CSV table of C-alpha atoms in Angstrom, one decimal:
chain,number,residue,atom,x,y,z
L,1,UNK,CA,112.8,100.0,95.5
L,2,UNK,CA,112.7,101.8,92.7
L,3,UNK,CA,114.0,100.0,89.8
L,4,UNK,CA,113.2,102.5,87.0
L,5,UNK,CA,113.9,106.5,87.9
L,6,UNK,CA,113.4,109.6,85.9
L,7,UNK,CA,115.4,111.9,87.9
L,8,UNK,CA,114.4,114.9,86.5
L,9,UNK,CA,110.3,115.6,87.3
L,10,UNK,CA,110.6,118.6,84.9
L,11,UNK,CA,112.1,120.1,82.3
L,12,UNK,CA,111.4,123.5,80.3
L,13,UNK,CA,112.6,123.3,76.2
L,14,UNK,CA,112.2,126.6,73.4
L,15,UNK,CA,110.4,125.4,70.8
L,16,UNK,CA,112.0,123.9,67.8
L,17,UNK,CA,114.8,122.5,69.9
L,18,UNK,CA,115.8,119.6,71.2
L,19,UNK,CA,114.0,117.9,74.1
L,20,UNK,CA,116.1,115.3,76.0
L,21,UNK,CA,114.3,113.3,78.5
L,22,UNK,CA,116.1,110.2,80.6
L,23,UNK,CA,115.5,107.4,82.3
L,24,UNK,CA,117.8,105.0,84.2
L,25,UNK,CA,116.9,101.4,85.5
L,26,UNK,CA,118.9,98.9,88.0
L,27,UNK,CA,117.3,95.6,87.2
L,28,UNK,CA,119.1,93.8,84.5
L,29,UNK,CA,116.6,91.6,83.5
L,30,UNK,CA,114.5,94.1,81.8
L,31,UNK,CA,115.0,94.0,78.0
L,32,UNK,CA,112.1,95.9,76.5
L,33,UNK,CA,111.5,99.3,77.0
L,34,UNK,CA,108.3,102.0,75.8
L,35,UNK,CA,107.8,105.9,76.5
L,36,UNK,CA,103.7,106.9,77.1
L,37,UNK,CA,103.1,110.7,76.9
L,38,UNK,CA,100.5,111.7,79.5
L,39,UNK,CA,97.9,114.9,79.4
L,40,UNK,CA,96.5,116.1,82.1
L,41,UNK,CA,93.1,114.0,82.8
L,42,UNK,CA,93.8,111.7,80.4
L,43,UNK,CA,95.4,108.0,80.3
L,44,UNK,CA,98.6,107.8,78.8
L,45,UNK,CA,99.2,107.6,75.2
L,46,UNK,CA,101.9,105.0,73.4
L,47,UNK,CA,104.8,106.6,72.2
L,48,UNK,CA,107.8,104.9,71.4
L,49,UNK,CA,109.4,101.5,72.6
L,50,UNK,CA,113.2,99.5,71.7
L,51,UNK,CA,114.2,95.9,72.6
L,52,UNK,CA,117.9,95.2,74.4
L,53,UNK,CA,118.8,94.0,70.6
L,54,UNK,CA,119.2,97.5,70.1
L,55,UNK,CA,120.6,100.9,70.9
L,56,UNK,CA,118.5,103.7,69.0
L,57,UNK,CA,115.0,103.7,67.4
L,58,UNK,CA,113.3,106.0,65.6
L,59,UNK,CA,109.8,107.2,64.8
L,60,UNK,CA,109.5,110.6,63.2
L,61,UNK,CA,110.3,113.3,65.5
L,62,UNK,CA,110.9,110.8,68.5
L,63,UNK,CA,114.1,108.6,68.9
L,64,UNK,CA,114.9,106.2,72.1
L,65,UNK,CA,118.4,105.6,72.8
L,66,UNK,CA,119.2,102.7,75.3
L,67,UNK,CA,122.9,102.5,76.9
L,68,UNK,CA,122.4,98.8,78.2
L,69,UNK,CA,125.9,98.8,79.7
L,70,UNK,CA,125.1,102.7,81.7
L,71,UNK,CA,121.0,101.1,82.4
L,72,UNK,CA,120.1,104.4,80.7
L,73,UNK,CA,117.7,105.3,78.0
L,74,UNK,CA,116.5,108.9,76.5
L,75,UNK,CA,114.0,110.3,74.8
L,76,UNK,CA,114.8,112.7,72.1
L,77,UNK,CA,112.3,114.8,70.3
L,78,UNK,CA,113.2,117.2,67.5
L,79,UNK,CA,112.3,119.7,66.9
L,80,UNK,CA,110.0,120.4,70.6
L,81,UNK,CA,106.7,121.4,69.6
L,82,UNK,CA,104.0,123.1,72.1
L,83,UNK,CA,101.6,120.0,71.9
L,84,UNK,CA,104.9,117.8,73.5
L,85,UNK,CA,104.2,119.7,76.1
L,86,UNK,CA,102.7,117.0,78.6
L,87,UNK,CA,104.1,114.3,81.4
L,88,UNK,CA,106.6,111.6,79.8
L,89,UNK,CA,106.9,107.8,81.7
L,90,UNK,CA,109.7,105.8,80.8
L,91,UNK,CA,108.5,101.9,81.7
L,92,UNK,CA,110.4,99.2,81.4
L,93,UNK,CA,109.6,94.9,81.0
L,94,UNK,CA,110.8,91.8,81.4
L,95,UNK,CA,109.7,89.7,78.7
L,96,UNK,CA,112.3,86.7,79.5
L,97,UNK,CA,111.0,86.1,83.1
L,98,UNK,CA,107.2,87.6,82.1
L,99,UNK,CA,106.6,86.5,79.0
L,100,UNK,CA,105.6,89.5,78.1
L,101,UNK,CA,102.1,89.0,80.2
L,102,UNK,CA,102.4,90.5,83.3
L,103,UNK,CA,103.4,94.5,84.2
L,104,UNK,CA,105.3,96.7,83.4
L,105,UNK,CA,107.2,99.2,85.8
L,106,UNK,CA,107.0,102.8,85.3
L,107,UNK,CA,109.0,105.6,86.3
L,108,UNK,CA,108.0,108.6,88.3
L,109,UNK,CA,107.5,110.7,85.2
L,110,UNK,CA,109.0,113.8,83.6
L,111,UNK,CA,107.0,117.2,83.4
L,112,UNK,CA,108.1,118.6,79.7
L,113,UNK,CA,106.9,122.2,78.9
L,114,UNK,CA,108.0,123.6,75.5
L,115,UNK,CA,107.9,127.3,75.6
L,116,UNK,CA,106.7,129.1,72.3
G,1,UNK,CA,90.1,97.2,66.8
G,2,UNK,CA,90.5,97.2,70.6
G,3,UNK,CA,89.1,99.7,72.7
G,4,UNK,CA,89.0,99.9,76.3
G,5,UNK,CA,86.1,101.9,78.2
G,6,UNK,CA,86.3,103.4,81.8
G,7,UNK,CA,83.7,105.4,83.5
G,8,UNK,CA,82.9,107.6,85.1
G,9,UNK,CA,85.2,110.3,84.3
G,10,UNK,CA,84.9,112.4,87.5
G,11,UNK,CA,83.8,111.1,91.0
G,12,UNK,CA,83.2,113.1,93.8
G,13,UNK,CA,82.4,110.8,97.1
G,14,UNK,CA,82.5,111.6,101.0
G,15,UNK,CA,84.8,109.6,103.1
G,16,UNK,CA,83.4,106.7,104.6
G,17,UNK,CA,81.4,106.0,101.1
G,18,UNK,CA,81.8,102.9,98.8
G,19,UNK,CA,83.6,103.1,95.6
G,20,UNK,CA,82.7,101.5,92.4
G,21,UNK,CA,84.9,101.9,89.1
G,22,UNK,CA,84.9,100.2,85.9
G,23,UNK,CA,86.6,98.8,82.9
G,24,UNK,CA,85.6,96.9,80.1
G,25,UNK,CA,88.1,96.3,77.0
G,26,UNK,CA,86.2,95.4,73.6
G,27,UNK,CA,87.8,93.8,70.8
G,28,UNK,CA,90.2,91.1,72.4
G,29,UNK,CA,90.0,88.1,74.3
G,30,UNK,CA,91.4,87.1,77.6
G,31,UNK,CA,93.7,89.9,78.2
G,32,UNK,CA,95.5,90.9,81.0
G,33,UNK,CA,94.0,94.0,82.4
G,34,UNK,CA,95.8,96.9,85.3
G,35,UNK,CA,94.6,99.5,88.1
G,36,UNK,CA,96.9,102.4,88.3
G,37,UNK,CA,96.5,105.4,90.5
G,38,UNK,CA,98.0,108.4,89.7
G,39,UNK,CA,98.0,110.6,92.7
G,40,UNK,CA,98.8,114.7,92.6
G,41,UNK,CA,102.1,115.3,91.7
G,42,UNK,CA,103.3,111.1,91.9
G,43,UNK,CA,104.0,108.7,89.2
G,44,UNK,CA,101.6,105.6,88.3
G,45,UNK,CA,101.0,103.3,90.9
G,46,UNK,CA,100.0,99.7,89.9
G,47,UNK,CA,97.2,99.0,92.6
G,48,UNK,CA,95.9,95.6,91.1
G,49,UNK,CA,96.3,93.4,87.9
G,50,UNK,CA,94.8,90.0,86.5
G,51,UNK,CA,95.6,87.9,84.1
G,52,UNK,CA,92.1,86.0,83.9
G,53,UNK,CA,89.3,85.6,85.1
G,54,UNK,CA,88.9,85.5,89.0
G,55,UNK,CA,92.6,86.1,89.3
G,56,UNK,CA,93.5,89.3,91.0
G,57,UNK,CA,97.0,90.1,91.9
G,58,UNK,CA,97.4,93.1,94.9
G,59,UNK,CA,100.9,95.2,94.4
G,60,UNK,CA,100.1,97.4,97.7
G,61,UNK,CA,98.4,96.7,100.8
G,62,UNK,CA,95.7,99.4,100.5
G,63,UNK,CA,92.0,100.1,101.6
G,64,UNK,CA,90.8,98.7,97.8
G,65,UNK,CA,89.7,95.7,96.5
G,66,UNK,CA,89.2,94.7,92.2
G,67,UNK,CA,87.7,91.9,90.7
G,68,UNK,CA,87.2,90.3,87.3
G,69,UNK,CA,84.1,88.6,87.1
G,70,UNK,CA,84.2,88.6,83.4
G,71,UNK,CA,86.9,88.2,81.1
G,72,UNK,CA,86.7,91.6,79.8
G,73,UNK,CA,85.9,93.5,82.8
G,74,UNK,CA,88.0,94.7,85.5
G,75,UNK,CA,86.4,96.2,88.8
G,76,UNK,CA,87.4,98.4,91.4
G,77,UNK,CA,86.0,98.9,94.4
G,78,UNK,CA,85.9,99.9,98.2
G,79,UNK,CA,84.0,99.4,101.1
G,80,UNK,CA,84.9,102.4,102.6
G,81,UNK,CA,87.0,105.4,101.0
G,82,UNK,CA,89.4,107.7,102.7
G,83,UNK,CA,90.7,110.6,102.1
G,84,UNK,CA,94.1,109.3,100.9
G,85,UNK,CA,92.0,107.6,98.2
G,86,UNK,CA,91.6,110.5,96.0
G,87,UNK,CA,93.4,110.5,92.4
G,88,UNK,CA,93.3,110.1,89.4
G,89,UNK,CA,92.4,105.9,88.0
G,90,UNK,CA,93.3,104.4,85.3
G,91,UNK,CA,92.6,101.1,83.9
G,92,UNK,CA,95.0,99.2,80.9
G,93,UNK,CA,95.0,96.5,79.2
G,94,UNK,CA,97.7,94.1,77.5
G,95,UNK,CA,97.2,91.5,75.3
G,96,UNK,CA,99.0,88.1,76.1
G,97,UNK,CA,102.4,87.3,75.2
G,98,UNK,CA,104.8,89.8,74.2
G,99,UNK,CA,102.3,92.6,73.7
G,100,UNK,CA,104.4,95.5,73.2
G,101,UNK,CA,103.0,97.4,76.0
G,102,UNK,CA,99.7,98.9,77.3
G,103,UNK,CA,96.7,100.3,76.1
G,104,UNK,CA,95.4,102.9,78.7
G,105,UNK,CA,91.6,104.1,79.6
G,106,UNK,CA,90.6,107.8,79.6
G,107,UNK,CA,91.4,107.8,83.5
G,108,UNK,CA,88.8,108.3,86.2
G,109,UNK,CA,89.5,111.8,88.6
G,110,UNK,CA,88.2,110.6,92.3
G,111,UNK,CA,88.0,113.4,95.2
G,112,UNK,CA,87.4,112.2,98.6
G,113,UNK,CA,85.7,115.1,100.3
């Protein structure tokens, strides 16, 4: 069962536009959320994260969005730059039910090429 | 600061030989540490995770095995590996109680040949 899905394993952006990237999740007890950018051979890097309190936050050129009543967050990054080019997990915790020590659950990944 | 160590980088081991991977995190105490396996073209897998010492929790049923004989080192191993092993390892750690997420290891690529 997967409870947190990136539906789209790739997506192709010009540079210096928008990139949108999504995530959706079904289990309602997750209230904290993070994006980790991946390059190839290497572990995945810490991007962004929101808490359920709230609906957008930002951090330069990056901005999460969560829609708790859709279970849908996004990723926006503006403008696209050719080092975002790399693979972006949307993961998703339950810090309620955890307490914020066990794991988190990650979704399949989204490919995200910018083209100069 | 924290850092977290994983070696080796690359592996390359016939099938039916033992496998030996490992983590150590610097900097923090008793944290929960992760095994993920990212195979070609998939998502991350959580294979194992611990929250302490001696405490190993299996997500998939799987020809691997981890252990934690230390409270900053996380182990993973097999007796036997199989083709289906090959990918690409990585080990995290997360400190305890609302950490806001996890700190990743450089990865380790394994091919089965």
């Amino acid at each position: 069962d997967q409870q947190v899905k990136q539906n789209s394993p790739s997506l192709s952006v010009q540079e210096g536009r928008i990139s949108i990237l999504n995530c959706d999740y079904t289990n309602s007890m997750f209230d904290y959320f993070l994006w980790y950018k991946k390059y190839p051979a290497e572990g995945p890097t810490f991007l962004i994260s929101i808490s359920s309190i709230k609906d957008k936050n930002e951090d330069g050129r990056f901005t999460v969005f969560l829609n708790k009543s859709a279970k849908h967050l996004s990723l926006h990054i503006v403008p696209s730059q050719p080092g975002d080019s790399a693979v972006y997990f949307c993961a998703a915790d339950s810090r309620i039910s955890n307490f914020g020590n066990e794991k988190l659950t990650f979704g399949t990944g989204t490919r995200l090429t910018i083209i100069p | 600061s924290q850092t977290i160590h994983q070696w080796p980088a690359t592996l390359v081991q016939p099938v039916g030989s033992p496998l030996s991977l490992e983590c150590t995190v610097e900097g923090t105490s008793n944290p929960n540490l992760y095994w993920y396996r990212q195979a070609a073209g998939r998502g991350l897998q959580l294979l194992f995770y611990s929250v302490g010492i001696g405490q190993i929790s299996s997500e998939v049923p799987q020809n691997l095995s981890a252990s934690r004989p230390q409270d900053r080192q996380f182990i993973l191993s097999s007796k036997k590996l199989l083709l289906s092993d090959s990918g690409f390892y990585l080990c995290a750690w997360r400190g305890q109680f609302f950490s806001p997420g996890y700190t990743f290891g450089s990865g380790t690529r394994l091919t089965v040949v």
